PDB file of C-alpha atoms in Angstrom:
ATOM      1  CA  MET G 217       5.393  -1.297  -1.568  1.00  0.00           C
ATOM      2  CA  THR G 218       5.601  -4.202  -3.450  1.00  0.00           C
ATOM      3  CA  GLY G 219       5.860  -7.739  -2.511  1.00  0.00           C
ATOM      4  CA  ILE G 220       5.499  -8.178   1.253  1.00  0.00           C
ATOM      5  CA  LEU G 221       5.947  -6.531   4.591  1.00  0.00           C
ATOM      6  CA  VAL G 222       8.029  -7.453   6.954  1.00  0.00           C
ATOM      7  CA  PHE G 223       7.307  -5.678  10.703  1.00  0.00           C
ATOM      8  CA  ARG G 224       9.430  -5.878  14.171  1.00  0.00           C
ATOM      9  CA  ARG G 225       7.924  -6.057  17.157  1.00  0.00           C
ATOM     10  CA  SER G 226       7.723  -2.132  17.589  1.00  0.00           C
ATOM     11  CA  ALA G 227       5.918  -1.543  14.339  1.00  0.00           C
ATOM     12  CA  VAL G 228       3.287  -4.555  15.108  1.00  0.00           C
ATOM     13  CA  ASP G 229       2.687  -2.419  18.748  1.00  0.00           C
ATOM     14  CA  ALA G 230       2.537   1.031  17.433  1.00  0.00           C
ATOM     15  CA  LEU G 231      -0.030  -0.133  14.408  1.00  0.00           C
ATOM     16  CA  ARG G 232      -1.580  -2.805  15.454  1.00  0.00           C
ATOM     17  CA  ASP G 233      -5.123  -1.826  15.220  1.00  0.00           C
ATOM     18  CA  MET G 234      -4.488  -1.204  11.484  1.00  0.00           C
ATOM     19  CA  LEU G 235      -2.829  -4.167  10.649  1.00  0.00           C
ATOM     20  CA  ASP G 236      -5.534  -6.575  12.535  1.00  0.00           C
ATOM     21  CA  ALA G 237      -8.453  -4.874  10.596  1.00  0.00           C
ATOM     22  CA  PHE G 238      -6.734  -5.099   7.078  1.00  0.00           C
ATOM     23  CA  GLY G 239      -4.508  -8.100   7.252  1.00  0.00           C
ATOM     24  CA  GLU G 240      -2.970 -10.953   8.528  1.00  0.00           C
ATOM     25  CA  LEU G 241       0.221 -11.305  10.433  1.00  0.00           C
ATOM     26  CA  LEU G 242       2.180 -14.179  10.408  1.00  0.00           C
ATOM     27  CA  PRO G 243       5.052 -14.602  13.352  1.00  0.00           C
ATOM     28  CA  LEU G 244       8.188 -15.136  12.030  1.00  0.00           C
ATOM     29  CA  GLU G 245      11.393 -15.514  14.247  1.00  0.00           C
ATOM     30  CA  ASP G 246      15.261 -14.950  12.630  1.00  0.00           C
ATOM     31  CA  GLU G 247      17.838 -17.375  13.933  1.00  0.00           C
ATOM     32  CA  GLY G 248      19.115 -14.688  16.552  1.00  0.00           C
ATOM     33  CA  GLY G 249      15.763 -15.147  17.998  1.00  0.00           C
ATOM     34  CA  VAL G 250      14.545 -12.226  16.763  1.00  0.00           C
ATOM     35  CA  GLU G 251      10.614 -11.654  16.651  1.00  0.00           C
ATOM     36  CA  LEU G 252       9.427 -10.796  13.291  1.00  0.00           C
ATOM     37  CA  PHE G 253       6.151 -10.337  11.724  1.00  0.00           C
ATOM     38  CA  ALA G 254       4.933 -11.071   7.758  1.00  0.00           C
ATOM     39  CA  TYR G 255       2.215  -8.963   6.973  1.00  0.00           C
ATOM     40  CA  ASN G 256      -0.211 -10.594   4.048  1.00  0.00           C
ATOM     41  CA  PRO G 257      -2.811  -7.181   3.483  1.00  0.00           C
ATOM     42  CA  ARG G 258      -6.677  -7.507   2.327  1.00  0.00           C
ATOM     43  CA  ALA G 259      -6.830  -7.756  -1.596  1.00  0.00           C
ATOM     44  CA  LEU G 260      -9.693  -5.450  -2.829  1.00  0.00           C
ATOM     45  CA  GLU G 261     -11.013  -4.597  -6.515  1.00  0.00           C
ATOM     46  CA  ALA G 262     -10.097  -0.895  -5.998  1.00  0.00           C
ATOM     47  CA  LEU G 263      -8.739   0.302  -9.406  1.00  0.00           C
ATOM     48  CA  ASP G 264     -10.551   2.176 -11.734  1.00  0.00           C
ATOM     49  CA  HIS G 265      -9.038   0.730 -14.848  1.00  0.00           C
ATOM     50  CA  VAL G 266     -10.964   3.212 -16.805  1.00  0.00           C
ATOM     51  CA  GLN G 267      -9.681   5.963 -15.220  1.00  0.00           C
ATOM     52  CA  SER G 268      -6.137   5.099 -14.313  1.00  0.00           C
ATOM     53  CA  LYS G 269      -3.368   5.327 -16.948  1.00  0.00           C
ATOM     54  CA  GLY G 270      -0.016   3.304 -17.542  1.00  0.00           C
ATOM     55  CA  TRP G 271       1.207   0.431 -19.797  1.00  0.00           C
ATOM     56  CA  ARG G 272      -1.935  -1.639 -21.764  1.00  0.00           C
ATOM     57  CA  ASN G 273      -1.188  -5.519 -23.439  1.00  0.00           C
ATOM     58  CA  ASP G 274      -2.628  -5.855 -26.412  1.00  0.00           C
ATOM     59  CA  LYS G 275      -6.056  -6.267 -24.997  1.00  0.00           C
ATOM     60  CA  GLY G 276      -6.614  -3.118 -23.370  1.00  0.00           C
ATOM     61  CA  THR G 277      -5.804  -4.469 -19.347  1.00  0.00           C
ATOM     62  CA  LEU G 278      -3.456  -2.384 -17.286  1.00  0.00           C
ATOM     63  CA  ASP G 279      -0.289  -4.463 -16.844  1.00  0.00           C
ATOM     64  CA  VAL G 280       1.429  -1.150 -15.263  1.00  0.00           C
ATOM     65  CA  VAL G 281      -0.320   1.587 -13.475  1.00  0.00           C
ATOM     66  CA  GLY G 282       1.427   4.735 -13.347  1.00  0.00           C
ATOM     67  CA  ARG G 283      -1.331   7.220 -12.540  1.00  0.00           C
ATOM     68  CA  HIS G 284      -3.957   5.699 -10.125  1.00  0.00           C
ATOM     69  CA  VAL G 285      -7.474   6.293  -9.806  1.00  0.00           C
ATOM     70  CA  PHE G 286      -9.373   4.430  -7.106  1.00  0.00           C
ATOM     71  CA  PHE G 287     -12.633   3.501  -6.565  1.00  0.00           C
ATOM     72  CA  PRO G 288     -13.208   6.126  -3.172  1.00  0.00           C
ATOM     73  CA  SER G 289     -16.157   3.701  -2.158  1.00  0.00           C
ATOM     74  CA  VAL G 290     -13.972   0.763  -2.074  1.00  0.00           C
ATOM     75  CA  VAL G 291     -10.676   2.650  -0.697  1.00  0.00           C
ATOM     76  CA  GLU G 292     -12.651   5.280   1.999  1.00  0.00           C
ATOM     77  CA  GLY G 293     -11.944   4.115   5.437  1.00  0.00           C
ATOM     78  CA  VAL G 294      -9.394   1.480   4.552  1.00  0.00           C
ATOM     79  CA  ASP G 295      -5.339   1.859   5.558  1.00  0.00           C
ATOM     80  CA  ILE G 296      -3.678  -1.316   4.425  1.00  0.00           C
ATOM     81  CA  PHE G 297      -4.866  -3.248   0.859  1.00  0.00           C
ATOM     82  CA  ARG G 298      -3.370  -4.780  -2.431  1.00  0.00           C
ATOM     83  CA  GLN G 299      -5.451  -5.313  -5.951  1.00  0.00           C
ATOM     84  CA  LYS G 300      -7.028  -8.967  -5.987  1.00  0.00           C
ATOM     85  CA  ASP G 301      -5.306  -9.237  -9.526  1.00  0.00           C
ATOM     86  CA  LYS G 302      -1.805  -8.822  -8.078  1.00  0.00           C
ATOM     87  CA  PRO G 303      -1.333 -11.044  -5.337  1.00  0.00           C
ATOM     88  CA  ARG G 304       2.269 -10.074  -4.950  1.00  0.00           C
ATOM     89  CA  GLY G 305       2.078  -6.727  -6.402  1.00  0.00           C
ATOM     90  CA  VAL G 306       2.220  -3.402  -4.753  1.00  0.00           C
ATOM     91  CA  ILE G 307       0.536  -2.927  -1.389  1.00  0.00           C
ATOM     92  CA  TYR G 308      -1.328   0.511  -0.936  1.00  0.00           C
ATOM     93  CA  LEU G 309      -0.887   2.465   2.410  1.00  0.00           C
ATOM     94  CA  SER G 310      -3.163   5.470   3.821  1.00  0.00           C
ATOM     95  CA  ASP G 311      -2.051   8.613   4.820  1.00  0.00           C
ATOM     96  CA  ARG G 312      -3.399   7.357   8.601  1.00  0.00           C
ATOM     97  CA  PHE G 313      -0.883   4.605   7.986  1.00  0.00           C
ATOM     98  CA  VAL G 314       2.511   6.999   7.033  1.00  0.00           C
ATOM     99  CA  GLN G 315       1.529   9.607   9.517  1.00  0.00           C
ATOM    100  CA  ARG G 316       0.725   6.823  12.673  1.00  0.00           C
ATOM    101  CA  TRP G 317       4.327   5.058  10.930  1.00  0.00           C
ATOM    102  CA  LYS G 318       6.032   8.766  11.288  1.00  0.00           C
ATOM    103  CA  GLN G 319       4.078   9.885  14.774  1.00  0.00           C
ATOM    104  CA  ALA G 320       6.155   6.257  15.739  1.00  0.00           C
ATOM    105  CA  LYS G 321       9.313   7.448  14.544  1.00  0.00           C
ATOM    106  CA  LEU G 322       9.421   3.846  12.530  1.00  0.00           C
ATOM    107  CA  LYS G 323      11.805   3.407   9.728  1.00  0.00           C
ATOM    108  CA  GLY G 324      12.636   0.797   6.850  1.00  0.00           C
ATOM    109  CA  LEU G 325      10.038   1.835   4.464  1.00  0.00           C
ATOM    110  CA  ASP G 326       9.712   4.831   2.025  1.00  0.00           C
ATOM    111  CA  PHE G 327       6.167   6.145   1.049  1.00  0.00           C
ATOM    112  CA  ILE G 328       5.750   7.579  -2.540  1.00  0.00           C
ATOM    113  CA  LEU G 329       1.883   8.993  -3.408  1.00  0.00           C
ATOM    114  CA  ALA G 330      -0.325   6.765  -5.525  1.00  0.00           C
ATOM    115  CA  TRP G 331      -3.430   8.895  -5.350  1.00  0.00           C
ATOM    116  CA  ASP G 332      -5.234  11.626  -3.363  1.00  0.00           C
ATOM    117  CA  SER G 333      -9.321  11.307  -3.252  1.00  0.00           C
ATOM    118  CA  GLU G 334      -9.465  15.455  -3.578  1.00  0.00           C
ATOM    119  CA  LEU G 335      -7.699  15.485  -7.398  1.00  0.00           C
ATOM    120  CA  PRO G 336      -9.591  14.365 -10.634  1.00  0.00           C
ATOM    121  CA  PRO G 337      -7.813  11.747 -12.536  1.00  0.00           C
ATOM    122  CA  GLU G 338      -5.970  13.429 -15.085  1.00  0.00           C
ATOM    123  CA  LYS G 339      -4.246  15.416 -12.141  1.00  0.00           C
ATOM    124  CA  GLN G 340      -2.936  11.967  -9.791  1.00  0.00           C
ATOM    125  CA  PRO G 341       0.679  12.259  -9.278  1.00  0.00           C
ATOM    126  CA  ASN G 342       2.738   9.447 -11.714  1.00  0.00           C
ATOM    127  CA  VAL G 343       4.088   7.399  -8.989  1.00  0.00           C
ATOM    128  CA  TRP G 344       7.144   6.590 -12.224  1.00  0.00           C
ATOM    129  CA  THR G 345       8.660  10.144 -11.424  1.00  0.00           C
ATOM    130  CA  SER G 346       7.256  10.695  -7.997  1.00  0.00           C
ATOM    131  CA  LYS G 347       9.708  11.103  -5.220  1.00  0.00           C
ATOM    132  CA  PRO G 348       9.193   9.563  -1.850  1.00  0.00           C
ATOM    133  CA  ILE G 349       7.174  11.326   0.769  1.00  0.00           C
ATOM    134  CA  LYS G 350       9.452  13.115   3.265  1.00  0.00           C
ATOM    135  CA  LEU G 351       8.668  12.232   6.636  1.00  0.00           C
TER     136      LEU G 351
END
């Protein structure tokens, strides 16, 4: 996911514990009175810039990541986050989040595997060529 997440009440009800634990829900209301919630996830320094692969700028800094490698000690037990240096960037979701989404039969999001903690860095999926996860 990139940018911002906006949820309906049914999604908030199904995911409330994760949403509260890992970010901030901001109430909204559309012209028709539909209750919506914008979600601002916590920002973490989770990406291993040395092991991750992608497009690097002239200074060697990763600008666009294709193969993600995260620091397990930072992301362990975290269900939702974004990179601290990318405030409007990609929002990363845990497998637990995806499974809860599926169990609640929610719609509106596609998920692509960005990182598998059990794979070595060179075997991580390439998000540019990966297909969405089948729910």
